[in-house]
Amino acid sequence: MVHLSTIPDEQQVISGKLADGIRKAHLQLVNDDDSFTTSVYGSKFAARDLPKHEMPEAEMSKDVAYRLIKDHLSLDGNPILNLASFVTTYMEEEAEKLMAESFSKNFIDYEEYPQSADIQNRCVSMIGRLFHAPIGVEDSVGAIGTSCVGSSEAIMLAVLAMKRRWKNKRVEEGKPYDKPNIVMSSAVQVCWEKAARYFEVEEKLVYCTEDRYVIDPEETVNLVDENTIGICAILGTTYTGEYEDVKAVNDLLTKKGLNIPIHVDAASGGFVAPFVVPDLEWDFRLEHVVSINVSGHKYGLVYPGVGWVVWRSAEYLPQELVFNINYLGADQASFTLNFSKGASQVIGQYYQLIRLGKHGYRAIMSNLTRTANYLSDSLAALGFIIMSKKSGEGLPLVAFRLPPQEDRNYDEFALAHQLRVRGWVVPAYTMAPNTKNLKMLRVVVREDFTRNRCDSLITDINQCQQLLEQMDQDSVKKQQEFIHKHNTSSGKATHNHPKFRREKHSLQGKTGKTHAIC
């Protein structure tokens, strides 16, 4: 039986059976600032700005802090619709759980977390074998490698190793070593420019042309001289995704009797080519390839940031760059630009390697290739000029541009801005120098970019084009300015210090090239 309840008046609520002292404290709490609330949005914090410049004096409850920051982050773009980036945006819940359980582990502490350290060793071994690395540890024969924060750190380490090895040889021969240089494409990712500038290595660039977006092997080898520390070859350029011909460069070096090392930047292609085009020779099967980097957080299918670098053998990693450290009771050999870091991303990589296996990676990369082919054919049917390769000759992406047309009132950047209104992030770029300021758009096909979503994108591209076709030049310009100011983060950016704007030392500063997002 349900009992009947009365509805008390205010005095009855306050009184009840409480002692006077407790009742007084209760009344004081009710009239005090609302530090406690049943709703985040009923708290005093919801009526204030989030702290931006100085740490607040007082604390706030954990649920309020979480909710307010979560709400603030909701203004970020949707990662699923970000077709600019190669970086992984989907992992299984089990992988996420494993990674979350390892947030507190300092990866560098081998003594405390030996299993996490061993997982890195397993990943290096699996990735090295994927790249046909020599196996064994006796007499410095076998390959060695390490995890990194991403391919940028991996490339920095590889450049350091090549430069020091070249310098040691010059010192041994009694020759000057003050003018090292490295040969690479003008389409390199900005981390290569950083490495050259930070470590004082001259850049010898192989320039792209209007109809060639990768290095020319003959031109590349012709740039080599006695001061060349190495050659960079890219397995999947960031602009068009095309694989550079590493084998042709290797064979020309052999033919001309030049003992110059090749580093392969396989940041994007290292987890694609072995599964889609396994017979393509670009890795340690080629005698001049001495080191390779790959991004685990791109087609390695792990959240950012984890990268890997592998050397053919210890011979190519000068001993004076490696520090033997006894840290918290464990001896370890360290070659890294940082020290403490979390173990989560390495554990996430191991999960993907054993969860998917070669068959799983092959299935995913095959689907991505099919989707990229479908998108490429569809855009060609809409009249776009396709700049990327299909069917495994490059990364699963589509680079395209508008056909030449004198009376058109919009360009690739206007189309990119219009797509942004629909939620899509499809970047427009100005190509590498010597391409006559060629403009292009690029769509990266990632694991979670399904055929259904691809159809939605094609429909929106077509509709955006039709809208722009109906606008005159002045209207297009005004709309671009409005979208850039209000719909893009770059239009509202405040994090670029005035002193460092419009620099003139990079390829972007010198030529107007825009760096493709990785």
PDB file of N, CA and C in Angstrom, residues 334-390:
ATOM      1  N   SER A 334      69.681   5.161 -25.224  1.00  0.00           N
ATOM      2  CA  SER A 334      68.686   6.145 -25.615  1.00  0.00           C
ATOM      3  C   SER A 334      69.167   7.002 -26.775  1.00  0.00           C
ATOM      4  N   PHE A 335      68.361   7.075 -27.826  1.00  0.00           N
ATOM      5  CA  PHE A 335      68.589   8.002 -28.932  1.00  0.00           C
ATOM      6  C   PHE A 335      67.243   8.649 -29.230  1.00  0.00           C
ATOM      7  N   THR A 336      67.031   9.799 -28.662  1.00  0.00           N
ATOM      8  CA  THR A 336      65.734  10.452 -28.751  1.00  0.00           C
ATOM      9  C   THR A 336      65.896  11.938 -28.504  1.00  0.00           C
ATOM     10  N   LEU A 337      64.955  12.738 -28.978  1.00  0.00           N
ATOM     11  CA  LEU A 337      64.998  14.178 -28.733  1.00  0.00           C
ATOM     12  C   LEU A 337      64.249  14.555 -27.464  1.00  0.00           C
ATOM     13  N   ASN A 338      63.446  13.637 -26.952  1.00  0.00           N
ATOM     14  CA  ASN A 338      62.735  13.903 -25.708  1.00  0.00           C
ATOM     15  C   ASN A 338      63.069  12.786 -24.720  1.00  0.00           C
ATOM     16  N   PHE A 339      62.473  12.819 -23.558  1.00  0.00           N
ATOM     17  CA  PHE A 339      62.765  11.775 -22.579  1.00  0.00           C
ATOM     18  C   PHE A 339      61.458  11.157 -22.090  1.00  0.00           C
ATOM     19  N   SER A 340      60.831  11.771 -21.097  1.00  0.00           N
ATOM     20  CA  SER A 340      59.588  11.198 -20.583  1.00  0.00           C
ATOM     21  C   SER A 340      58.470  11.280 -21.620  1.00  0.00           C
ATOM     22  N   LYS A 341      57.720  10.209 -21.725  1.00  0.00           N
ATOM     23  CA  LYS A 341      56.528  10.208 -22.576  1.00  0.00           C
ATOM     24  C   LYS A 341      55.635   9.049 -22.138  1.00  0.00           C
ATOM     25  N   GLY A 342      54.363   9.141 -22.470  1.00  0.00           N
ATOM     26  CA  GLY A 342      53.426   8.106 -22.098  1.00  0.00           C
ATOM     27  C   GLY A 342      53.599   6.849 -22.931  1.00  0.00           C
ATOM     28  N   ALA A 343      53.159   5.721 -22.371  1.00  0.00           N
ATOM     29  CA  ALA A 343      53.279   4.435 -23.063  1.00  0.00           C
ATOM     30  C   ALA A 343      52.056   4.132 -23.927  1.00  0.00           C
ATOM     31  N   SER A 344      51.023   4.960 -23.829  1.00  0.00           N
ATOM     32  CA  SER A 344      49.729   4.626 -24.438  1.00  0.00           C
ATOM     33  C   SER A 344      49.798   4.393 -25.941  1.00  0.00           C
ATOM     34  N   GLN A 345      50.479   5.305 -26.660  1.00  0.00           N
ATOM     35  CA  GLN A 345      50.471   5.201 -28.113  1.00  0.00           C
ATOM     36  C   GLN A 345      51.226   3.966 -28.612  1.00  0.00           C
ATOM     37  N   VAL A 346      52.318   3.616 -27.942  1.00  0.00           N
ATOM     38  CA  VAL A 346      53.063   2.409 -28.319  1.00  0.00           C
ATOM     39  C   VAL A 346      52.206   1.178 -28.079  1.00  0.00           C
ATOM     40  N   ILE A 347      51.483   1.167 -26.965  1.00  0.00           N
ATOM     41  CA  ILE A 347      50.589   0.048 -26.662  1.00  0.00           C
ATOM     42  C   ILE A 347      49.448   0.001 -27.686  1.00  0.00           C
ATOM     43  N   GLY A 348      48.952   1.168 -28.083  1.00  0.00           N
ATOM     44  CA  GLY A 348      47.921   1.221 -29.119  1.00  0.00           C
ATOM     45  C   GLY A 348      48.415   0.657 -30.438  1.00  0.00           C
ATOM     46  N   GLN A 349      49.680   0.935 -30.771  1.00  0.00           N
ATOM     47  CA  GLN A 349      50.250   0.387 -32.011  1.00  0.00           C
ATOM     48  C   GLN A 349      50.350  -1.132 -31.947  1.00  0.00           C
ATOM     49  N   TYR A 350      50.775  -1.634 -30.799  1.00  0.00           N
ATOM     50  CA  TYR A 350      50.901  -3.093 -30.642  1.00  0.00           C
ATOM     51  C   TYR A 350      49.533  -3.762 -30.773  1.00  0.00           C
ATOM     52  N   TYR A 351      48.518  -3.122 -30.179  1.00  0.00           N
ATOM     53  CA  TYR A 351      47.154  -3.656 -30.293  1.00  0.00           C
ATOM     54  C   TYR A 351      46.763  -3.793 -31.763  1.00  0.00           C
ATOM     55  N   GLN A 352      46.983  -2.737 -32.539  1.00  0.00           N
ATOM     56  CA  GLN A 352      46.587  -2.779 -33.944  1.00  0.00           C
ATOM     57  C   GLN A 352      47.368  -3.833 -34.725  1.00  0.00           C
ATOM     58  N   LEU A 353      48.648  -3.965 -34.443  1.00  0.00           N
ATOM     59  CA  LEU A 353      49.472  -4.927 -35.181  1.00  0.00           C
ATOM     60  C   LEU A 353      49.018  -6.360 -34.943  1.00  0.00           C
ATOM     61  N   ILE A 354      48.693  -6.691 -33.682  1.00  0.00           N
ATOM     62  CA  ILE A 354      48.306  -8.086 -33.419  1.00  0.00           C
ATOM     63  C   ILE A 354      46.808  -8.301 -33.598  1.00  0.00           C
ATOM     64  N   ARG A 355      46.009  -7.253 -33.420  1.00  0.00           N
ATOM     65  CA  ARG A 355      44.561  -7.376 -33.604  1.00  0.00           C
ATOM     66  C   ARG A 355      44.223  -7.559 -35.088  1.00  0.00           C
ATOM     67  N   LEU A 356      44.839  -6.759 -35.934  1.00  0.00           N
ATOM     68  CA  LEU A 356      44.523  -6.811 -37.364  1.00  0.00           C
ATOM     69  C   LEU A 356      45.361  -7.831 -38.115  1.00  0.00           C
ATOM     70  N   GLY A 357      46.639  -7.932 -37.736  1.00  0.00           N
ATOM     71  CA  GLY A 357      47.514  -8.815 -38.486  1.00  0.00           C
ATOM     72  C   GLY A 357      47.692  -8.312 -39.914  1.00  0.00           C
ATOM     73  N   LYS A 358      48.468  -9.023 -40.684  1.00  0.00           N
ATOM     74  CA  LYS A 358      48.703  -8.595 -42.067  1.00  0.00           C
ATOM     75  C   LYS A 358      47.418  -8.621 -42.888  1.00  0.00           C
ATOM     76  N   HIS A 359      46.587  -9.645 -42.641  1.00  0.00           N
ATOM     77  CA  HIS A 359      45.345  -9.746 -43.405  1.00  0.00           C
ATOM     78  C   HIS A 359      44.423  -8.571 -43.119  1.00  0.00           C
ATOM     79  N   GLY A 360      44.332  -8.162 -41.845  1.00  0.00           N
ATOM     80  CA  GLY A 360      43.474  -7.047 -41.477  1.00  0.00           C
ATOM     81  C   GLY A 360      43.938  -5.736 -42.096  1.00  0.00           C
ATOM     82  N   TYR A 361      45.245  -5.467 -42.009  1.00  0.00           N
ATOM     83  CA  TYR A 361      45.781  -4.257 -42.633  1.00  0.00           C
ATOM     84  C   TYR A 361      45.556  -4.290 -44.147  1.00  0.00           C
ATOM     85  N   ARG A 362      45.758  -5.458 -44.739  1.00  0.00           N
ATOM     86  CA  ARG A 362      45.572  -5.586 -46.194  1.00  0.00           C
ATOM     87  C   ARG A 362      44.119  -5.299 -46.577  1.00  0.00           C
ATOM     88  N   ALA A 363      43.187  -5.798 -45.785  1.00  0.00           N
ATOM     89  CA  ALA A 363      41.772  -5.576 -46.066  1.00  0.00           C
ATOM     90  C   ALA A 363      41.405  -4.099 -45.960  1.00  0.00           C
ATOM     91  N   ILE A 364      41.896  -3.436 -44.913  1.00  0.00           N
ATOM     92  CA  ILE A 364      41.589  -2.011 -44.722  1.00  0.00           C
ATOM     93  C   ILE A 364      42.203  -1.168 -45.828  1.00  0.00           C
ATOM     94  N   MET A 365      43.494  -1.402 -46.136  1.00  0.00           N
ATOM     95  CA  MET A 365      44.161  -0.606 -47.167  1.00  0.00           C
ATOM     96  C   MET A 365      43.558  -0.872 -48.550  1.00  0.00           C
ATOM     97  N   SER A 366      43.085  -2.075 -48.782  1.00  0.00           N
ATOM     98  CA  SER A 366      42.432  -2.389 -50.061  1.00  0.00           C
ATOM     99  C   SER A 366      41.122  -1.621 -50.193  1.00  0.00           C
ATOM    100  N   ASN A 367      40.343  -1.577 -49.102  1.00  0.00           N
ATOM    101  CA  ASN A 367      39.090  -0.817 -49.124  1.00  0.00           C
ATOM    102  C   ASN A 367      39.342   0.672 -49.341  1.00  0.00           C
ATOM    103  N   LEU A 368      40.361   1.203 -48.677  1.00  0.00           N
ATOM    104  CA  LEU A 368      40.687   2.616 -48.843  1.00  0.00           C
ATOM    105  C   LEU A 368      41.087   2.914 -50.284  1.00  0.00           C
ATOM    106  N   THR A 369      41.843   1.994 -50.888  1.00  0.00           N
ATOM    107  CA  THR A 369      42.267   2.171 -52.280  1.00  0.00           C
ATOM    108  C   THR A 369      41.061   2.155 -53.216  1.00  0.00           C
ATOM    109  N   ARG A 370      40.121   1.238 -52.967  1.00  0.00           N
ATOM    110  CA  ARG A 370      38.910   1.178 -53.789  1.00  0.00           C
ATOM    111  C   ARG A 370      38.087   2.475 -53.660  1.00  0.00           C
ATOM    112  N   THR A 371      37.962   2.962 -52.433  1.00  0.00           N
ATOM    113  CA  THR A 371      37.199   4.191 -52.215  1.00  0.00           C
ATOM    114  C   THR A 371      37.871   5.380 -52.895  1.00  0.00           C
ATOM    115  N   ALA A 372      39.203   5.445 -52.810  1.00  0.00           N
ATOM    116  CA  ALA A 372      39.940   6.525 -53.467  1.00  0.00           C
ATOM    117  C   ALA A 372      39.765   6.457 -54.984  1.00  0.00           C
ATOM    118  N   ASN A 373      39.804   5.250 -55.539  1.00  0.00           N
ATOM    119  CA  ASN A 373      39.584   5.084 -56.980  1.00  0.00           C
ATOM    120  C   ASN A 373      38.187   5.578 -57.373  1.00  0.00           C
ATOM    121  N   TYR A 374      37.186   5.219 -56.571  1.00  0.00           N
ATOM    122  CA  TYR A 374      35.804   5.619 -56.842  1.00  0.00           C
ATOM    123  C   TYR A 374      35.658   7.138 -56.788  1.00  0.00           C
ATOM    124  N   LEU A 375      36.256   7.760 -55.764  1.00  0.00           N
ATOM    125  CA  LEU A 375      36.191   9.214 -55.629  1.00  0.00           C
ATOM    126  C   LEU A 375      36.909   9.891 -56.794  1.00  0.00           C
ATOM    127  N   SER A 376      38.057   9.350 -57.186  1.00  0.00           N
ATOM    128  CA  SER A 376      38.818   9.905 -58.306  1.00  0.00           C
ATOM    129  C   SER A 376      38.006   9.867 -59.596  1.00  0.00           C
ATOM    130  N   ASP A 377      37.382   8.731 -59.883  1.00  0.00           N
ATOM    131  CA  ASP A 377      36.565   8.592 -61.098  1.00  0.00           C
ATOM    132  C   ASP A 377      35.364   9.536 -61.058  1.00  0.00           C
ATOM    133  N   SER A 378      34.760   9.685 -59.884  1.00  0.00           N
ATOM    134  CA  SER A 378      33.585  10.543 -59.747  1.00  0.00           C
ATOM    135  C   SER A 378      33.943  12.011 -59.967  1.00  0.00           C
ATOM    136  N   LEU A 379      35.069  12.449 -59.415  1.00  0.00           N
ATOM    137  CA  LEU A 379      35.495  13.839 -59.584  1.00  0.00           C
ATOM    138  C   LEU A 379      35.909  14.114 -61.031  1.00  0.00           C
ATOM    139  N   ALA A 380      36.519  13.116 -61.665  1.00  0.00           N
ATOM    140  CA  ALA A 380      36.862  13.260 -63.083  1.00  0.00           C
ATOM    141  C   ALA A 380      35.591  13.432 -63.922  1.00  0.00           C
ATOM    142  N   ALA A 381      34.539  12.713 -63.539  1.00  0.00           N
ATOM    143  CA  ALA A 381      33.269  12.821 -64.247  1.00  0.00           C
ATOM    144  C   ALA A 381      32.633  14.199 -64.062  1.00  0.00           C
ATOM    145  N   LEU A 382      32.958  14.871 -62.953  1.00  0.00           N
ATOM    146  CA  LEU A 382      32.456  16.223 -62.710  1.00  0.00           C
ATOM    147  C   LEU A 382      33.299  17.279 -63.425  1.00  0.00           C
ATOM    148  N   GLY A 383      34.370  16.838 -64.087  1.00  0.00           N
ATOM    149  CA  GLY A 383      35.181  17.765 -64.869  1.00  0.00           C
ATOM    150  C   GLY A 383      36.491  18.186 -64.225  1.00  0.00           C
ATOM    151  N   PHE A 384      36.812  17.661 -63.044  1.00  0.00           N
ATOM    152  CA  PHE A 384      38.068  18.020 -62.382  1.00  0.00           C
ATOM    153  C   PHE A 384      39.254  17.316 -63.035  1.00  0.00           C
ATOM    154  N   ILE A 385      40.421  17.944 -62.937  1.00  0.00           N
ATOM    155  CA  ILE A 385      41.670  17.317 -63.381  1.00  0.00           C
ATOM    156  C   ILE A 385      42.255  16.566 -62.188  1.00  0.00           C
ATOM    157  N   ILE A 386      42.456  15.268 -62.337  1.00  0.00           N
ATOM    158  CA  ILE A 386      42.988  14.435 -61.252  1.00  0.00           C
ATOM    159  C   ILE A 386      44.508  14.458 -61.290  1.00  0.00           C
ATOM    160  N   MET A 387      45.123  14.788 -60.156  1.00  0.00           N
ATOM    161  CA  MET A 387      46.578  14.909 -60.068  1.00  0.00           C
ATOM    162  C   MET A 387      47.220  13.716 -59.373  1.00  0.00           C
ATOM    163  N   SER A 388      46.430  12.934 -58.655  1.00  0.00           N
ATOM    164  CA  SER A 388      46.960  11.797 -57.897  1.00  0.00           C
ATOM    165  C   SER A 388      46.903  10.517 -58.711  1.00  0.00           C
ATOM    166  N   LYS A 389      47.611   9.504 -58.247  1.00  0.00           N
ATOM    167  CA  LYS A 389      47.638   8.198 -58.901  1.00  0.00           C
ATOM    168  C   LYS A 389      46.540   7.300 -58.327  1.00  0.00           C
ATOM    169  N   LYS A 390      46.186   6.283 -59.087  1.00  0.00           N
ATOM    170  CA  LYS A 390      45.146   5.338 -58.662  1.00  0.00           C
ATOM    171  C   LYS A 390      45.722   3.933 -58.493  1.00  0.00           C
TER     172      LYS A 390
END
